[in-house]
Amino acid sequence: MKLIARIAAPAAALVLAGLTATACAPQTSDNSATKDDKSGTLRVWLFQEVNNKPKEQVVDGAVAAFRAAHKDAKVEVEYIPVETRAQRIKAAFNDPKSAPDLIEYGNTDTAGYVKDGGLADVSAEFAGWAEAKDTDPTARTSVTVGGKIYGAPLFVGVRALYYRTDVFKELGIAAPNTQDELIATAKKIHKAKPELYGLAVGGAYTYGAMPFIWASGGELAGESGGSYKAAINSPAAQKGITAYTSLFGDDNCPAAKCASMGGNATVTAFASGKAAMAIGGDFSHQAVEAGSVKGKYAVVPLPGRDAGSIAPAFAGGNNIGVLKSSSHRTLAVDLMKQFAGKETQRKLFDAMGFLPTYTDVRSEVAKKEPFVGPFVKTLGAGTKFVPASPGWGQIDASLVLPTMFQEIVSGKKDVAAASDDAAKKMDAAFAAAG
């Protein structure tokens, strides 16, 4: 959920907070603005953080810089709860008079919001924005639907492998260099220390499982002519599913305990000292630091199939978009650039730990904060994103992939049957979304 960096939860879980409402909502009627006022008050909705003061200070600075360049414009910022954002944003799409000019939104929401007719196409402005040329490709993908740009990336989040340095030292083992080594190491640790999960995994941890699928050459879905078709049951994807589900069992993470765990639970298990390894995000750093393993862990990129390779990770994050109904489009686009520009992203990293979406700025912050290194390296190796279809929201909200993993680890279905069933559900959602 884009929403990832601030509450130390998996990106998926946070964006899910309201996706059901948007996934099935009828398409909004055309609410395009009929004027473009160059003065007046701009209204902005941003997400409320657990600790919001540092974010407010950065935003206030960005607003001050914007107002210095636009003397006739004022800005009102409202911080809205993540939990109710889907309902509020959908209502705003349907009622332009009460709608804000700009919104912060989770990057997996883009396609759904575009289908709902809420976001303005800012392709021309984005193309002419000098800073945008340094936006990393995956972040750019997260604001792109049908080849058009619907906002600016605000921050990105990615996952890597957290591991216990004290446990590894005691057992005389090194950080795994391949996916097979990772699986073998997890089981070796659990055998030596039965009280620990070797690698904490979760049947409901979709974004922790995806790197195994992608590392094996699999994909969630394929796209042709704007239409998506599930690929989760391809031989390559099934190979990755088999690798991930092999970590559930009495030799690592018992299915009875781990089948229902999500990303939060796996990170909590690691932070509390119950697991020797976990797949966690840069946004999990504060939670781990606050746990009992502080000073006894390190982070490396999650290994891929080949020695020295990095498994492709899901790139979560948040974006800033201009509403199609805004009667201050030119001003709103300028404010969007101020919020999502390099200077503000630098300050958001310092204040909140949000990873910048610009490759050059990310390199800068990695030099300042060593813990960021493995995540920046993971991003540099190439990340993946979810299908840019409004149907993805329904797939995610209806837990299609967690159900598949849980059916496999419980023994109810084999990989082929479970992935075939998941593919059918995905295709139904893609078709319904149009």
PDB file of C-alpha atoms in Angstrom, residues 176-185 209-216 239-244 247 302-307 309 311-312:
ATOM      1  CA  PRO A 176      22.348 -16.857   1.413  1.00  0.00           C
ATOM      2  CA  ASN A 177      23.490 -16.091  -2.108  1.00  0.00           C
ATOM      3  CA  THR A 178      20.744 -17.871  -4.069  1.00  0.00           C
ATOM      4  CA  GLN A 179      17.100 -18.719  -3.538  1.00  0.00           C
ATOM      5  CA  ASP A 180      17.937 -22.387  -3.042  1.00  0.00           C
ATOM      6  CA  GLU A 181      20.502 -21.402  -0.394  1.00  0.00           C
ATOM      7  CA  LEU A 182      17.881 -19.229   1.282  1.00  0.00           C
ATOM      8  CA  ILE A 183      15.463 -22.148   1.568  1.00  0.00           C
ATOM      9  CA  ALA A 184      18.188 -24.545   2.740  1.00  0.00           C
ATOM     10  CA  THR A 185      19.516 -22.013   5.256  1.00  0.00           C
ATOM     11  CA  ALA A 209       5.766 -14.239  -2.171  1.00  0.00           C
ATOM     12  CA  MET A 210       5.893 -12.359  -5.471  1.00  0.00           C
ATOM     13  CA  PRO A 211       9.725 -12.184  -5.661  1.00  0.00           C
ATOM     14  CA  PHE A 212       9.837 -16.001  -5.731  1.00  0.00           C
ATOM     15  CA  ILE A 213       7.437 -16.044  -8.695  1.00  0.00           C
ATOM     16  CA  TRP A 214       9.268 -13.283 -10.555  1.00  0.00           C
ATOM     17  CA  ALA A 215      12.714 -14.769  -9.845  1.00  0.00           C
ATOM     18  CA  SER A 216      11.593 -17.972 -11.554  1.00  0.00           C
ATOM     19  CA  LYS A 239       8.017 -23.043 -10.111  1.00  0.00           C
ATOM     20  CA  GLY A 240       8.155 -19.890  -7.998  1.00  0.00           C
ATOM     21  CA  ILE A 241       4.979 -20.836  -6.117  1.00  0.00           C
ATOM     22  CA  THR A 242       6.508 -24.226  -5.338  1.00  0.00           C
ATOM     23  CA  ALA A 243       9.661 -22.587  -4.000  1.00  0.00           C
ATOM     24  CA  TYR A 244       7.751 -20.204  -1.727  1.00  0.00           C
ATOM     25  CA  LEU A 247       9.008 -22.854   3.267  1.00  0.00           C
ATOM     26  CA  LEU A 302      16.625 -11.036  -1.350  1.00  0.00           C
ATOM     27  CA  PRO A 303      18.604 -13.448  -3.559  1.00  0.00           C
ATOM     28  CA  GLY A 304      17.340 -14.673  -6.902  1.00  0.00           C
ATOM     29  CA  ARG A 305      17.717 -18.053  -8.581  1.00  0.00           C
ATOM     30  CA  ASP A 306      21.284 -17.503  -9.803  1.00  0.00           C
ATOM     31  CA  ALA A 307      24.292 -16.843  -7.567  1.00  0.00           C
ATOM     32  CA  SER A 309      21.358 -12.214  -8.490  1.00  0.00           C
ATOM     33  CA  ALA A 311      15.010 -11.380  -6.854  1.00  0.00           C
ATOM     34  CA  PRO A 312      12.714  -8.756  -8.431  1.00  0.00           C
TER      35      PRO A 312
END
